[in-house]
PDB file of C-alpha atoms in Angstrom:
ATOM      1  CA  UNK A   1       0.467   0.103  -0.041  1.00  0.00           C
ATOM      2  CA  UNK A   2       2.295   3.203  -1.240  1.00  0.00           C
ATOM      3  CA  UNK A   3      -0.071   5.605  -0.012  1.00  0.00           C
ATOM      4  CA  UNK A   4      -0.328   3.999   3.735  1.00  0.00           C
ATOM      5  CA  UNK A   5       3.995   3.663   3.651  1.00  0.00           C
ATOM      6  CA  UNK A   6       3.884   7.463   2.145  1.00  0.00           C
ATOM      7  CA  UNK A   7       1.963   8.703   5.449  1.00  0.00           C
ATOM      8  CA  UNK A   8       4.268   6.502   7.821  1.00  0.00           C
ATOM      9  CA  UNK A   9       7.823   7.562   6.463  1.00  0.00           C
ATOM     10  CA  UNK A  10       6.333  11.342   6.971  1.00  0.00           C
ATOM     11  CA  UNK A  11       4.560  10.129  10.713  1.00  0.00           C
ATOM     12  CA  UNK A  12       7.649   9.211  12.197  1.00  0.00           C
ATOM     13  CA  UNK A  13      10.097  11.813  10.638  1.00  0.00           C
ATOM     14  CA  UNK A  14      12.092  12.456  14.323  1.00  0.00           C
ATOM     15  CA  UNK A  15      13.328   8.820  15.835  1.00  0.00           C
ATOM     16  CA  UNK A  16      10.552   8.160  18.515  1.00  0.00           C
ATOM     17  CA  UNK A  17      11.171   7.372  21.953  1.00  0.00           C
ATOM     18  CA  UNK A  18      11.277   3.372  21.127  1.00  0.00           C
ATOM     19  CA  UNK A  19      14.213   4.063  19.061  1.00  0.00           C
ATOM     20  CA  UNK A  20      15.919   6.044  21.448  1.00  0.00           C
ATOM     21  CA  UNK A  21      15.591   3.425  24.094  1.00  0.00           C
ATOM     22  CA  UNK A  22      16.340   0.756  21.939  1.00  0.00           C
ATOM     23  CA  UNK A  23      19.657   2.512  21.169  1.00  0.00           C
ATOM     24  CA  UNK A  24      20.510   3.347  24.546  1.00  0.00           C
ATOM     25  CA  UNK A  25      20.245  -0.319  25.372  1.00  0.00           C
ATOM     26  CA  UNK A  26      22.904  -1.154  23.323  1.00  0.00           C
ATOM     27  CA  UNK A  27      25.402   1.622  24.067  1.00  0.00           C
ATOM     28  CA  UNK A  28      24.627   1.153  27.403  1.00  0.00           C
ATOM     29  CA  UNK A  29      26.065  -2.810  26.849  1.00  0.00           C
ATOM     30  CA  UNK A  30      28.883  -1.302  24.895  1.00  0.00           C
ATOM     31  CA  UNK A  31      29.709   0.909  27.632  1.00  0.00           C
ATOM     32  CA  UNK A  32      29.784  -1.395  30.504  1.00  0.00           C
ATOM     33  CA  UNK A  33      32.080  -3.431  28.758  1.00  0.00           C
ATOM     34  CA  UNK A  34      35.185  -1.137  29.297  1.00  0.00           C
ATOM     35  CA  UNK A  35      36.184  -1.834  26.187  1.00  0.00           C
ATOM     36  CA  UNK A  36      35.435   1.672  23.974  1.00  0.00           C
ATOM     37  CA  UNK A  37      36.355   4.478  25.234  1.00  0.00           C
ATOM     38  CA  UNK A  38      33.552   7.361  25.060  1.00  0.00           C
ATOM     39  CA  UNK A  39      34.127   9.652  22.070  1.00  0.00           C
ATOM     40  CA  UNK A  40      33.739   6.002  20.082  1.00  0.00           C
ATOM     41  CA  UNK A  41      30.537   5.073  22.398  1.00  0.00           C
ATOM     42  CA  UNK A  42      29.137   8.644  21.164  1.00  0.00           C
ATOM     43  CA  UNK A  43      29.718   8.449  17.368  1.00  0.00           C
ATOM     44  CA  UNK A  44      28.109   4.246  18.174  1.00  0.00           C
ATOM     45  CA  UNK A  45      25.385   5.714  19.207  1.00  0.00           C
ATOM     46  CA  UNK A  46      25.072   8.857  16.625  1.00  0.00           C
ATOM     47  CA  UNK A  47      25.479   5.832  13.849  1.00  0.00           C
ATOM     48  CA  UNK A  48      23.141   3.724  14.741  1.00  0.00           C
ATOM     49  CA  UNK A  49      19.785   5.780  15.586  1.00  0.00           C
ATOM     50  CA  UNK A  50      20.791   7.153  12.364  1.00  0.00           C
ATOM     51  CA  UNK A  51      20.544   3.630  10.604  1.00  0.00           C
ATOM     52  CA  UNK A  52      18.169   2.024  12.896  1.00  0.00           C
ATOM     53  CA  UNK A  53      15.894   5.110  11.958  1.00  0.00           C
ATOM     54  CA  UNK A  54      16.155   4.726   8.308  1.00  0.00           C
ATOM     55  CA  UNK A  55      15.623   1.090   8.608  1.00  0.00           C
ATOM     56  CA  UNK A  56      12.237   1.499  10.317  1.00  0.00           C
ATOM     57  CA  UNK A  57      10.738   3.773   7.556  1.00  0.00           C
ATOM     58  CA  UNK A  58       7.951   2.725   6.183  1.00  0.00           C
ATOM     59  CA  UNK A  59       7.271   0.068   8.546  1.00  0.00           C
ATOM     60  CA  UNK A  60       5.970   1.758  11.616  1.00  0.00           C
ATOM     61  CA  UNK A  61       2.613   1.400  11.955  1.00  0.00           C
ATOM     62  CA  UNK A  62       0.949   2.533  15.488  1.00  0.00           C
ATOM     63  CA  UNK A  63      -2.062   1.190  14.569  1.00  0.00           C
ATOM     64  CA  UNK A  64      -0.577  -2.084  13.916  1.00  0.00           C
ATOM     65  CA  UNK A  65       2.712  -2.885  16.091  1.00  0.00           C
ATOM     66  CA  UNK A  66       3.595  -6.474  15.078  1.00  0.00           C
ATOM     67  CA  UNK A  67       3.082  -5.317  11.572  1.00  0.00           C
ATOM     68  CA  UNK A  68       6.638  -5.122   9.397  1.00  0.00           C
ATOM     69  CA  UNK A  69       8.127  -6.619  13.297  1.00  0.00           C
ATOM     70  CA  UNK A  70      11.141  -8.602  11.166  1.00  0.00           C
ATOM     71  CA  UNK A  71      12.181  -5.315   9.588  1.00  0.00           C
ATOM     72  CA  UNK A  72      12.789  -3.097  13.339  1.00  0.00           C
ATOM     73  CA  UNK A  73      14.244  -6.291  14.912  1.00  0.00           C
ATOM     74  CA  UNK A  74      17.760  -6.518  15.817  1.00  0.00           C
ATOM     75  CA  UNK A  75      20.240  -9.630  16.385  1.00  0.00           C
ATOM     76  CA  UNK A  76      23.489 -10.696  17.713  1.00  0.00           C
ATOM     77  CA  UNK A  77      24.133 -13.666  17.624  1.00  0.00           C
ATOM     78  CA  UNK A  78      27.675 -15.202  18.756  1.00  0.00           C
ATOM     79  CA  UNK A  79      26.727 -19.155  18.147  1.00  0.00           C
ATOM     80  CA  UNK A  80      26.318 -18.848  14.618  1.00  0.00           C
ATOM     81  CA  UNK A  81      29.306 -15.795  14.254  1.00  0.00           C
ATOM     82  CA  UNK A  82      26.877 -13.397  13.081  1.00  0.00           C
ATOM     83  CA  UNK A  83      25.902  -9.912  14.214  1.00  0.00           C
ATOM     84  CA  UNK A  84      22.450  -7.723  12.440  1.00  0.00           C
ATOM     85  CA  UNK A  85      23.644  -5.817   9.101  1.00  0.00           C
ATOM     86  CA  UNK A  86      22.352  -2.487  10.679  1.00  0.00           C
ATOM     87  CA  UNK A  87      24.319  -3.139  14.038  1.00  0.00           C
ATOM     88  CA  UNK A  88      27.719  -4.410  11.969  1.00  0.00           C
ATOM     89  CA  UNK A  89      27.438  -1.573  10.352  1.00  0.00           C
ATOM     90  CA  UNK A  90      27.686   1.279  13.449  1.00  0.00           C
ATOM     91  CA  UNK A  91      29.879  -1.071  14.927  1.00  0.00           C
ATOM     92  CA  UNK A  92      32.144  -0.735  11.634  1.00  0.00           C
ATOM     93  CA  UNK A  93      31.761   2.902  11.360  1.00  0.00           C
ATOM     94  CA  UNK A  94      33.908   4.242  14.088  1.00  0.00           C
ATOM     95  CA  UNK A  95      36.094   0.461  14.453  1.00  0.00           C
ATOM     96  CA  UNK A  96      34.979  -1.608  17.036  1.00  0.00           C
ATOM     97  CA  UNK A  97      33.107  -4.441  14.934  1.00  0.00           C
ATOM     98  CA  UNK A  98      35.430  -6.923  15.942  1.00  0.00           C
ATOM     99  CA  UNK A  99      35.279  -6.885  19.349  1.00  0.00           C
ATOM    100  CA  UNK A 100      31.343  -6.709  19.269  1.00  0.00           C
ATOM    101  CA  UNK A 101      31.025  -9.689  20.930  1.00  0.00           C
ATOM    102  CA  UNK A 102      33.282  -9.455  23.607  1.00  0.00           C
ATOM    103  CA  UNK A 103      31.151  -6.728  24.919  1.00  0.00           C
ATOM    104  CA  UNK A 104      28.372  -9.254  26.241  1.00  0.00           C
ATOM    105  CA  UNK A 105      28.822 -11.805  29.184  1.00  0.00           C
ATOM    106  CA  UNK A 106      30.592 -14.883  27.726  1.00  0.00           C
ATOM    107  CA  UNK A 107      27.816 -17.565  28.226  1.00  0.00           C
ATOM    108  CA  UNK A 108      25.300 -15.355  25.974  1.00  0.00           C
ATOM    109  CA  UNK A 109      24.895 -16.809  22.770  1.00  0.00           C
ATOM    110  CA  UNK A 110      22.113 -14.493  21.540  1.00  0.00           C
ATOM    111  CA  UNK A 111      20.148 -11.712  22.045  1.00  0.00           C
ATOM    112  CA  UNK A 112      17.783 -10.140  19.565  1.00  0.00           C
ATOM    113  CA  UNK A 113      15.508  -7.084  20.386  1.00  0.00           C
ATOM    114  CA  UNK A 114      12.075  -5.815  18.448  1.00  0.00           C
ATOM    115  CA  UNK A 115      11.127  -1.953  18.243  1.00  0.00           C
ATOM    116  CA  UNK A 116       7.739  -1.736  17.897  1.00  0.00           C
ATOM    117  CA  UNK A 117       5.562   1.322  17.816  1.00  0.00           C
ATOM    118  CA  UNK A 118       5.136   1.028  21.706  1.00  0.00           C
ATOM    119  CA  UNK A 119       7.335  -1.591  22.900  1.00  0.00           C
ATOM    120  CA  UNK A 120      10.947  -2.219  22.951  1.00  0.00           C
ATOM    121  CA  UNK A 121      11.549  -5.771  23.959  1.00  0.00           C
ATOM    122  CA  UNK A 122      14.688  -8.212  24.288  1.00  0.00           C
ATOM    123  CA  UNK A 123      15.607 -11.747  24.545  1.00  0.00           C
ATOM    124  CA  UNK A 124      18.533 -13.355  25.264  1.00  0.00           C
ATOM    125  CA  UNK A 125      19.848 -16.888  25.480  1.00  0.00           C
ATOM    126  CA  UNK A 126      22.303 -18.154  27.812  1.00  0.00           C
ATOM    127  CA  UNK A 127      24.186 -21.337  26.945  1.00  0.00           C
ATOM    128  CA  UNK A 128      23.710 -22.748  30.398  1.00  0.00           C
ATOM    129  CA  UNK A 129      19.766 -21.914  30.187  1.00  0.00           C
ATOM    130  CA  UNK A 130      16.983 -24.257  28.407  1.00  0.00           C
ATOM    131  CA  UNK A 131      14.913 -21.194  28.424  1.00  0.00           C
ATOM    132  CA  UNK A 132      15.261 -17.525  26.750  1.00  0.00           C
ATOM    133  CA  UNK A 133      14.845 -14.498  28.895  1.00  0.00           C
ATOM    134  CA  UNK A 134      12.587 -12.041  27.405  1.00  0.00           C
ATOM    135  CA  UNK A 135      12.096  -8.362  28.888  1.00  0.00           C
ATOM    136  CA  UNK A 136      10.456  -5.358  27.698  1.00  0.00           C
ATOM    137  CA  UNK A 137      12.501  -2.866  28.400  1.00  0.00           C
ATOM    138  CA  UNK A 138      10.097   0.265  26.887  1.00  0.00           C
ATOM    139  CA  UNK A 139       6.677   0.733  26.687  1.00  0.00           C
ATOM    140  CA  UNK A 140       4.655   3.860  26.458  1.00  0.00           C
ATOM    141  CA  UNK A 141       3.877   3.824  30.368  1.00  0.00           C
ATOM    142  CA  UNK A 142       6.844   2.210  31.453  1.00  0.00           C
ATOM    143  CA  UNK A 143      10.855   3.376  30.805  1.00  0.00           C
ATOM    144  CA  UNK A 144      13.615   1.733  32.077  1.00  0.00           C
ATOM    145  CA  UNK A 145      17.181   2.894  32.276  1.00  0.00           C
ATOM    146  CA  UNK A 146      19.318   0.957  30.292  1.00  0.00           C
ATOM    147  CA  UNK A 147      20.767  -1.705  32.365  1.00  0.00           C
ATOM    148  CA  UNK A 148      24.078  -3.855  31.787  1.00  0.00           C
ATOM    149  CA  UNK A 149      23.093  -7.391  30.953  1.00  0.00           C
ATOM    150  CA  UNK A 150      23.415  -9.764  34.392  1.00  0.00           C
ATOM    151  CA  UNK A 151      23.831 -13.321  33.246  1.00  0.00           C
ATOM    152  CA  UNK A 152      20.850 -14.994  34.706  1.00  0.00           C
ATOM    153  CA  UNK A 153      21.545 -18.126  37.428  1.00  0.00           C
ATOM    154  CA  UNK A 154      22.171 -21.572  36.611  1.00  0.00           C
ATOM    155  CA  UNK A 155      18.916 -23.523  36.829  1.00  0.00           C
ATOM    156  CA  UNK A 156      20.431 -26.317  39.058  1.00  0.00           C
ATOM    157  CA  UNK A 157      21.677 -23.824  41.511  1.00  0.00           C
ATOM    158  CA  UNK A 158      18.640 -22.427  42.425  1.00  0.00           C
ATOM    159  CA  UNK A 159      16.255 -22.895  45.207  1.00  0.00           C
ATOM    160  CA  UNK A 160      12.932 -24.105  43.534  1.00  0.00           C
ATOM    161  CA  UNK A 161      10.513 -21.230  45.381  1.00  0.00           C
ATOM    162  CA  UNK A 162      13.180 -18.881  43.692  1.00  0.00           C
ATOM    163  CA  UNK A 163      12.821 -20.208  40.601  1.00  0.00           C
ATOM    164  CA  UNK A 164       8.966 -19.741  40.796  1.00  0.00           C
ATOM    165  CA  UNK A 165       9.403 -15.626  42.164  1.00  0.00           C
ATOM    166  CA  UNK A 166      11.573 -15.892  38.933  1.00  0.00           C
ATOM    167  CA  UNK A 167       8.703 -17.251  36.718  1.00  0.00           C
ATOM    168  CA  UNK A 168       6.379 -14.555  37.864  1.00  0.00           C
ATOM    169  CA  UNK A 169       8.434 -11.790  37.786  1.00  0.00           C
ATOM    170  CA  UNK A 170       8.269  -9.324  34.980  1.00  0.00           C
ATOM    171  CA  UNK A 171      11.480 -11.095  33.179  1.00  0.00           C
ATOM    172  CA  UNK A 172       9.311 -14.417  31.616  1.00  0.00           C
ATOM    173  CA  UNK A 173      10.968 -17.224  31.255  1.00  0.00           C
ATOM    174  CA  UNK A 174       9.232 -18.427  27.636  1.00  0.00           C
ATOM    175  CA  UNK A 175       8.699 -22.233  27.405  1.00  0.00           C
ATOM    176  CA  UNK A 176      11.222 -24.147  25.295  1.00  0.00           C
ATOM    177  CA  UNK A 177      11.459 -23.293  21.150  1.00  0.00           C
ATOM    178  CA  UNK A 178      10.027 -26.010  19.062  1.00  0.00           C
ATOM    179  CA  UNK A 179       9.550 -26.828  15.725  1.00  0.00           C
ATOM    180  CA  UNK A 180       7.503 -24.917  13.923  1.00  0.00           C
ATOM    181  CA  UNK A 181       5.469 -25.758  10.534  1.00  0.00           C
ATOM    182  CA  UNK A 182       6.159 -23.246   8.001  1.00  0.00           C
ATOM    183  CA  UNK A 183       3.430 -20.797   6.902  1.00  0.00           C
ATOM    184  CA  UNK A 184       1.300 -20.624   3.563  1.00  0.00           C
ATOM    185  CA  UNK A 185       3.581 -19.905   0.344  1.00  0.00           C
ATOM    186  CA  UNK A 186       2.958 -16.068   0.102  1.00  0.00           C
ATOM    187  CA  UNK A 187       5.234 -15.706   2.866  1.00  0.00           C
ATOM    188  CA  UNK A 188       9.067 -15.314   3.306  1.00  0.00           C
ATOM    189  CA  UNK A 189      10.364 -15.302   6.374  1.00  0.00           C
ATOM    190  CA  UNK A 190      12.441 -12.383   7.578  1.00  0.00           C
ATOM    191  CA  UNK A 191      16.216 -13.115   8.412  1.00  0.00           C
ATOM    192  CA  UNK A 192      16.117 -11.954  12.093  1.00  0.00           C
ATOM    193  CA  UNK A 193      12.873 -14.030  12.522  1.00  0.00           C
ATOM    194  CA  UNK A 194      12.886 -15.378  15.909  1.00  0.00           C
ATOM    195  CA  UNK A 195      10.469 -17.820  17.056  1.00  0.00           C
ATOM    196  CA  UNK A 196       7.553 -16.373  19.676  1.00  0.00           C
ATOM    197  CA  UNK A 197       7.585 -13.433  17.647  1.00  0.00           C
ATOM    198  CA  UNK A 198       6.073 -12.749  13.633  1.00  0.00           C
ATOM    199  CA  UNK A 199       8.374 -14.129  11.504  1.00  0.00           C
ATOM    200  CA  UNK A 200       6.366 -12.239   8.508  1.00  0.00           C
ATOM    201  CA  UNK A 201       7.217  -9.122   6.412  1.00  0.00           C
TER     202      UNK A 201
END
């Protein structure tokens, strides 16, 4: 829908709070590693903000927040040695693409972020944790200051009552990922699709 896309291109001429929140989160992770100086970090933040903004133009639908979700996701996958093209380009522009993985805890296998109208969500997969840990870092009614990632405790070292408390907290422990049936042929998977989120665009 050309007219629809054109409307949304003009509707977000300035980065919305969701994008600022998302970029601040990535900046905080790199900052917390102590591997990047302040000036480089500031340039990375500016570059990432511009790249994310360019990427969501035409894919920002406040009335349908999940629509176009694949275009607005960012993934860093250590197991596959895969950096999201947007993250890689932003890091490369300031010369820190080679240490991007090193800025995160060593047991973190993958992090995926979804930047949707009204909400920003991250999901973390750990090498010793059976389930991904999902957390909402921004909503229109709640804003959390970006925090450095803290690895979750190993399940076999956590008392049962503590695990139950964790499962009831806002940091929800999702069930294990299962194989899914392919969608009808008219749909297409987005490269950043992650189980539990909408894979189409």
